[in-house]
Amino acid sequence: MANRYNRLVFEVGEGITFEVSKKRNGEVILRALKIVSNNVYSELPTVSAGEYAEVLSVYTDNNGNKAVVPQGWTVSGVPKENIIWGNDKGLVIYYIPKEKVSGINWQNPNEVETLMRAYDQFVWTPVGLLTANATLDGIHFNEKFGRMNYRNDKFSESAFNEPLVGELLSQKESVDKYDGYYSSRYRISKDEETGKPRSVKGADSWTTINFPTAKEIASTMVQSKTVTSHLMYGSEYDTREKWVIESGTVTTKKIARDSTELGNYYNNGNYPSRIVKTGEDGCINNIYGIAGNLEEWTQEQYDDSSYRVLRNGCYYAYGDYCPVDYRSYYLPDGIYSFTCFRATLCIK
């Protein structure tokens, strides 16, 4: 082809852009990106990078992609933390008191590090930019938001299941409305002084916890007229996986077959043979601890609904046996030292 053509011209429709990346083998990848156009965003006030959202607002990054920002949250002023789509990119919001936001120097790494350890952080999954190949009913795989069968998992009432009712239905409606959702940047930890759940760096994950307790605690993390929180569902977990793959950050193989190099596994020599603190176990698309270290409770069910699904592997597991997409299941009342959890926000 190089000998036949002097140049290649790509014509694209309105709202479509191209992301160009070069692989080590010399291949050039052209990835078409569609900027989400959501009418609900036109009705919301705007907020900029590093700015506090006085009310429910919309943020637009440098590429024209948009995300909703809940009232009381601040968009990160760090460039690598306020891009919605791209290789190892992800939008981060911080729960910082309004009176402290204006004095922040987002260009100072030490100051940002202090923020990461002091204030809760959540990361946006841009569902509207994903392909429609997930499932919510276990039968049809035509959803952008839903579960994936990377490891040929069987989704049905007699296997892995997740009824689209109640809280999950509300979240689906929110995702349809705003084209995405926020999940905790870190595994949830317990504040040493208040006992409240946190999503911050440098803390001990909240371990040795059963499913009902994890679900209850996750629901108390954020409660307001416009935002609630809950324990992650399998649909949210898988949609987040699909995002990190389709954004070009990692391959499907590394998520579903061998995640060893992505995090704290027994066979990854870069980590000790023990649990490490939040933020010390790898970062993908601005989400920490996406692989290894600890298994995470989800609201996905197995079989007769008495078992609940945990995702990921842990520090004493092998990354090729328990990759990120690995599903295990345990009795919900069981208390295990290797379990923890994350929270997700539902924006009304």
Coordinates of C-alpha atoms in Angstrom, one line a residue:
M1 CA 0.0 0.0 0.0
A2 CA 2.9 2.4 0.8
N3 CA 4.1 2.0 -2.8
R4 CA 0.7 2.7 -4.3
Y5 CA -0.5 5.7 -2.4
N6 CA 1.2 8.9 -1.4
R7 CA -1.4 9.7 1.2
L8 CA -4.6 8.5 2.8
V9 CA -7.6 10.8 3.4
F10 CA -10.2 10.0 5.9
E11 CA -13.6 11.7 5.7
V12 CA -15.7 11.6 8.9
G13 CA -19.2 12.7 9.8
E14 CA -20.2 15.5 12.2
G15 CA -19.3 14.7 15.8
I16 CA -16.6 12.2 14.9
T17 CA -12.9 12.6 15.6
F18 CA -9.9 10.3 15.3
E19 CA -7.4 9.4 17.9
V20 CA -4.0 8.3 16.4
S21 CA -1.6 6.1 18.2
K22 CA 1.6 4.2 17.2
K23 CA 2.5 0.7 18.4
R24 CA 6.0 -0.5 19.1
N25 CA 5.9 -2.6 15.9
G26 CA 5.5 0.5 13.8
E27 CA 1.7 0.1 13.2
V28 CA -0.4 3.2 13.3
I29 CA -3.8 2.8 14.8
L30 CA -6.7 5.2 13.9
R31 CA -9.5 5.0 16.4
A32 CA -12.8 6.8 15.6
L33 CA -14.2 8.7 18.6
K34 CA -17.7 10.0 18.7
I35 CA -18.3 12.9 20.9
V36 CA -21.4 12.4 23.0
S37 CA -24.2 14.8 22.3
N38 CA -26.6 14.7 25.2
N39 CA -29.5 17.1 25.3
V40 CA -29.7 17.1 29.1
Y41 CA -26.3 18.7 29.2
S42 CA -27.6 21.8 27.4
E43 CA -29.9 22.4 30.4
L44 CA -27.2 22.3 33.0
P45 CA -24.7 25.1 34.0
T46 CA -21.1 24.5 33.2
V47 CA -18.1 23.8 35.4
S48 CA -14.4 24.0 34.5
A49 CA -11.3 22.0 35.5
G50 CA -10.4 22.8 39.1
E51 CA -13.8 24.4 39.7
Y52 CA -16.4 23.5 42.4
A53 CA -19.9 22.6 41.2
E54 CA -22.4 24.8 43.0
V55 CA -25.2 22.7 41.5
L56 CA -25.5 19.7 39.2
S57 CA -23.3 20.8 36.3
V58 CA -21.7 19.7 33.1
Y59 CA -18.0 19.5 32.4
T60 CA -16.5 19.6 28.9
D61 CA -12.9 18.5 28.4
N62 CA -10.4 19.7 25.8
N63 CA -11.6 17.1 23.3
G64 CA -15.2 18.2 23.5
N65 CA -16.4 15.2 25.6
K66 CA -18.8 15.9 28.4
A67 CA -19.6 14.5 31.9
V68 CA -22.1 15.5 34.6
V69 CA -20.6 16.7 37.9
P70 CA -22.6 16.4 41.1
Q71 CA -23.3 19.3 43.3
G72 CA -20.6 19.8 45.9
W73 CA -17.8 18.1 43.9
T74 CA -14.8 19.6 42.2
V75 CA -13.3 18.6 38.8
S76 CA -9.6 17.8 39.1
G77 CA -7.3 20.6 37.9
V78 CA -4.6 18.0 37.0
P79 CA -4.5 17.7 33.2
K80 CA -4.1 13.9 33.3
E81 CA -7.2 13.7 35.6
N82 CA -9.6 15.8 33.6
I83 CA -9.6 14.2 30.2
I84 CA -12.7 11.9 29.7
W85 CA -11.4 9.6 26.9
G86 CA -8.0 8.5 25.9
N87 CA -5.1 6.1 26.6
D88 CA -4.8 6.0 30.4
K89 CA -7.1 9.0 30.8
G90 CA -10.0 9.4 33.1
L91 CA -12.0 12.2 34.7
V92 CA -11.6 12.5 38.5
I93 CA -13.8 14.5 40.8
Y94 CA -12.9 15.4 44.4
Y95 CA -15.2 16.1 47.4
I96 CA -13.5 19.2 48.7
P97 CA -15.1 21.9 50.9
K98 CA -16.0 24.9 48.8
E99 CA -13.9 27.3 50.8
K100 CA -10.8 25.3 50.2
V101 CA -11.0 24.9 46.4
S102 CA -10.0 28.4 45.2
G103 CA -6.6 28.2 46.9
I104 CA -5.5 24.9 45.4
N105 CA -2.4 24.9 43.2
W106 CA -3.2 21.9 40.9
Q107 CA 0.2 22.3 39.3
N108 CA 2.0 21.4 42.6
P109 CA 2.4 17.6 42.8
N110 CA 2.9 17.7 46.6
E111 CA -0.3 19.6 47.1
V112 CA -2.2 17.2 44.8
E113 CA -0.8 14.3 46.7
T114 CA -2.2 15.8 49.9
L115 CA -5.6 16.2 48.3
M116 CA -5.6 12.6 47.2
R117 CA -5.0 11.5 50.8
A118 CA -7.5 13.9 52.3
Y119 CA -10.6 14.0 50.1
D120 CA -12.8 11.4 48.5
Q121 CA -12.4 10.8 44.8
F122 CA -14.5 9.2 42.1
V123 CA -13.8 8.4 38.5
W124 CA -16.2 8.8 35.5
T125 CA -16.9 5.8 33.2
P126 CA -18.0 7.4 29.9
V127 CA -20.6 4.8 28.9
G128 CA -21.8 6.9 25.9
L129 CA -18.5 6.5 24.1
L130 CA -18.5 2.7 24.4
T131 CA -19.7 0.0 21.9
A132 CA -23.0 -1.8 22.5
N133 CA -21.9 -5.3 23.2
A134 CA -22.8 -5.9 26.9
T135 CA -25.8 -7.5 28.5
L136 CA -28.3 -6.6 31.2
D137 CA -30.7 -9.5 30.8
G138 CA -28.1 -12.3 30.2
I139 CA -29.5 -13.0 26.8
H140 CA -29.1 -10.0 24.5
F141 CA -25.6 -8.4 24.1
N142 CA -26.6 -5.0 22.7
E143 CA -26.1 -2.7 25.6
K144 CA -23.3 -0.2 26.3
F145 CA -23.9 -0.6 30.0
G146 CA -23.9 -4.1 31.3
R147 CA -22.0 -7.3 31.9
M148 CA -19.5 -8.9 29.6
N149 CA -18.6 -12.5 29.0
Y150 CA -14.8 -12.1 28.3
R151 CA -14.2 -15.4 30.2
N152 CA -17.3 -17.1 28.6
D153 CA -19.3 -16.7 31.9
K154 CA -22.8 -18.0 31.7
F155 CA -25.5 -15.4 32.5
S156 CA -28.9 -16.8 33.4
E157 CA -31.2 -17.3 36.4
S158 CA -29.4 -20.5 37.2
A159 CA -25.8 -19.1 36.9
F160 CA -24.6 -15.5 37.2
N161 CA -27.5 -13.1 37.3
E162 CA -28.4 -9.6 38.2
P163 CA -32.0 -8.6 38.0
L164 CA -32.7 -5.2 36.4
V165 CA -34.9 -3.9 39.3
G166 CA -34.7 -1.4 42.2
E167 CA -31.3 0.2 42.6
L168 CA -29.8 -1.2 39.4
L169 CA -32.7 -0.1 37.4
S170 CA -32.3 3.4 38.9
Q171 CA -28.7 3.3 37.9
K172 CA -29.5 2.2 34.4
E173 CA -31.9 5.2 34.1
S174 CA -29.2 7.5 35.3
V175 CA -26.6 6.1 32.9
D176 CA -29.1 6.5 30.0
K177 CA -29.7 10.1 31.1
Y178 CA -26.1 11.2 31.7
D179 CA -24.1 8.8 29.5
G180 CA -21.9 7.5 32.3
Y181 CA -21.4 7.0 36.1
Y182 CA -18.9 7.5 38.8
S183 CA -17.2 4.7 40.8
S184 CA -14.7 5.1 43.7
R185 CA -11.2 5.7 42.6
Y186 CA -9.9 3.4 45.4
R187 CA -11.2 0.5 47.3
I188 CA -13.1 1.8 50.3
S189 CA -11.3 2.4 53.5
K190 CA -12.4 3.3 57.0
D191 CA -11.6 6.7 58.4
E192 CA -9.6 6.2 61.6
E193 CA -11.3 9.1 63.4
T194 CA -14.9 9.0 62.3
G195 CA -15.3 5.4 61.1
K196 CA -16.9 6.6 57.9
P197 CA -16.1 5.1 54.5
R198 CA -13.6 6.9 52.3
S199 CA -12.2 6.7 48.8
V200 CA -8.7 8.1 49.4
K201 CA -5.1 7.3 48.8
G202 CA -2.7 5.8 51.4
A203 CA -5.2 4.0 53.6
D204 CA -5.9 0.4 54.6
S205 CA -8.7 -1.1 52.6
W206 CA -11.8 -2.0 54.5
T207 CA -11.3 -5.8 54.7
T208 CA -12.6 -8.8 56.6
I209 CA -16.1 -7.7 55.7
N210 CA -19.2 -9.7 54.6
F211 CA -21.5 -8.8 51.7
P212 CA -24.5 -7.3 53.7
T213 CA -22.1 -5.1 55.7
A214 CA -20.3 -3.9 52.6
K215 CA -23.6 -3.2 50.9
E216 CA -24.8 -1.2 53.9
I217 CA -21.6 0.8 54.3
A218 CA -21.4 1.6 50.5
S219 CA -24.9 3.0 50.6
T220 CA -24.0 5.5 53.4
M221 CA -21.0 7.0 51.6
V222 CA -23.0 9.7 49.6
Q223 CA -26.6 10.6 50.3
S224 CA -28.2 13.8 49.1
K225 CA -31.2 15.0 47.1
T226 CA -29.4 14.5 43.8
V227 CA -26.9 11.7 44.5
T228 CA -26.8 8.4 46.3
S229 CA -24.2 5.7 46.6
H230 CA -24.3 1.9 46.5
L231 CA -22.1 -1.2 46.3
M232 CA -20.9 -1.9 42.8
Y233 CA -22.9 -4.1 40.5
G234 CA -21.4 -6.6 38.1
S235 CA -22.7 -4.4 35.2
E236 CA -20.8 -1.4 36.6
Y237 CA -17.7 -3.5 37.1
D238 CA -17.8 -4.9 33.6
T239 CA -18.6 -1.6 31.9
R240 CA -15.6 -0.1 33.6
E241 CA -13.5 -2.9 32.2
K242 CA -14.8 -2.4 28.8
W243 CA -13.9 1.3 29.1
V244 CA -10.2 0.7 30.0
I245 CA -10.0 -1.7 27.0
E246 CA -11.7 0.4 24.4
S247 CA -9.8 3.5 25.5
G248 CA -6.6 1.7 24.4
T249 CA -5.0 1.5 27.8
V250 CA -4.9 -2.3 28.2
T251 CA -5.8 -5.3 26.1
T252 CA -8.7 -7.7 26.6
K253 CA -6.1 -10.4 27.2
K254 CA -4.7 -8.5 30.2
I255 CA -8.1 -8.0 31.7
A256 CA -9.6 -11.4 31.0
R257 CA -6.7 -13.8 30.7
D258 CA -3.5 -12.6 32.5
S259 CA -3.5 -9.5 34.7
T260 CA -0.2 -10.3 36.4
E261 CA 1.6 -7.1 35.3
L262 CA -1.3 -4.9 36.2
G263 CA -1.3 -5.2 40.0
N264 CA -0.5 -6.9 43.3
Y265 CA -0.4 -10.6 42.5
Y266 CA 1.7 -13.3 44.1
N267 CA 3.6 -13.8 40.8
N268 CA 4.3 -10.1 40.2
G269 CA 7.7 -9.5 41.7
N270 CA 7.1 -5.7 42.0
Y271 CA 4.8 -6.2 45.0
P272 CA 5.3 -7.7 48.5
S273 CA 3.4 -10.9 49.4
R274 CA 0.9 -8.9 51.4
I275 CA -1.9 -6.4 51.1
V276 CA -0.8 -2.9 50.2
K277 CA -2.5 0.4 51.0
T278 CA -4.9 2.1 48.6
G279 CA -3.1 3.9 45.7
E280 CA 0.0 1.6 46.0
D281 CA -1.2 -1.2 43.7
G282 CA -1.2 0.2 40.2
C283 CA -3.3 2.8 38.3
I284 CA -5.3 2.4 35.1
N285 CA -7.4 5.3 33.7
N286 CA -6.9 7.1 37.0
I287 CA -8.5 4.1 38.9
Y288 CA -6.2 2.6 41.5
G289 CA -6.1 -1.1 42.4
I290 CA -8.0 -2.4 39.4
A291 CA -6.0 -5.6 39.5
G292 CA -4.9 -7.9 42.3
N293 CA -4.4 -7.0 46.0
L294 CA -7.9 -7.8 47.2
E295 CA -11.2 -9.3 45.9
E296 CA -14.2 -7.0 45.7
W297 CA -17.7 -7.8 46.7
T298 CA -20.3 -6.9 44.0
Q299 CA -24.1 -7.2 43.9
E300 CA -24.0 -9.8 41.2
Q301 CA -25.6 -13.1 42.3
Y302 CA -24.8 -16.7 41.6
D303 CA -27.2 -19.6 41.3
D304 CA -30.1 -19.3 43.8
S305 CA -29.1 -15.8 44.9
S306 CA -27.6 -17.0 48.2
Y307 CA -24.1 -16.6 46.8
R308 CA -22.6 -13.3 45.9
V309 CA -19.9 -12.6 43.3
L310 CA -16.5 -11.3 44.1
R311 CA -14.3 -9.9 41.3
N312 CA -10.6 -9.7 40.7
G313 CA -7.8 -11.7 42.4
C314 CA -5.8 -10.9 45.5
Y315 CA -2.2 -10.6 46.7
Y316 CA -1.7 -14.4 47.2
A317 CA -3.3 -15.3 43.8
Y318 CA -1.7 -15.7 40.4
G319 CA -2.6 -13.0 37.8
D320 CA -3.1 -15.6 35.1
Y321 CA -5.5 -17.6 37.2
C322 CA -7.5 -14.7 38.8
P323 CA -7.4 -11.8 36.3
V324 CA -9.4 -8.6 36.7
D325 CA -12.4 -10.2 35.0
Y326 CA -12.4 -13.3 37.3
R327 CA -15.6 -14.1 39.1
S328 CA -15.7 -16.1 42.3
Y329 CA -18.7 -16.6 44.6
Y330 CA -19.1 -17.0 48.3
L331 CA -21.9 -17.1 50.9
P332 CA -22.8 -13.5 51.7
D333 CA -22.4 -13.8 55.4
G334 CA -18.9 -15.1 55.1
I335 CA -16.1 -12.9 56.6
Y336 CA -12.9 -13.2 54.7
S337 CA -9.6 -11.4 55.1
F338 CA -9.1 -11.0 51.4
T339 CA -12.4 -9.2 50.6
C340 CA -13.1 -5.5 50.3
F341 CA -15.5 -3.3 48.2
R342 CA -16.0 -0.2 46.1
A343 CA -18.9 2.3 45.9
T344 CA -20.7 3.8 42.9
L345 CA -22.7 7.0 42.6
C346 CA -26.2 7.2 41.2
I347 CA -27.0 10.7 39.9
K348 CA -30.8 11.5 39.9

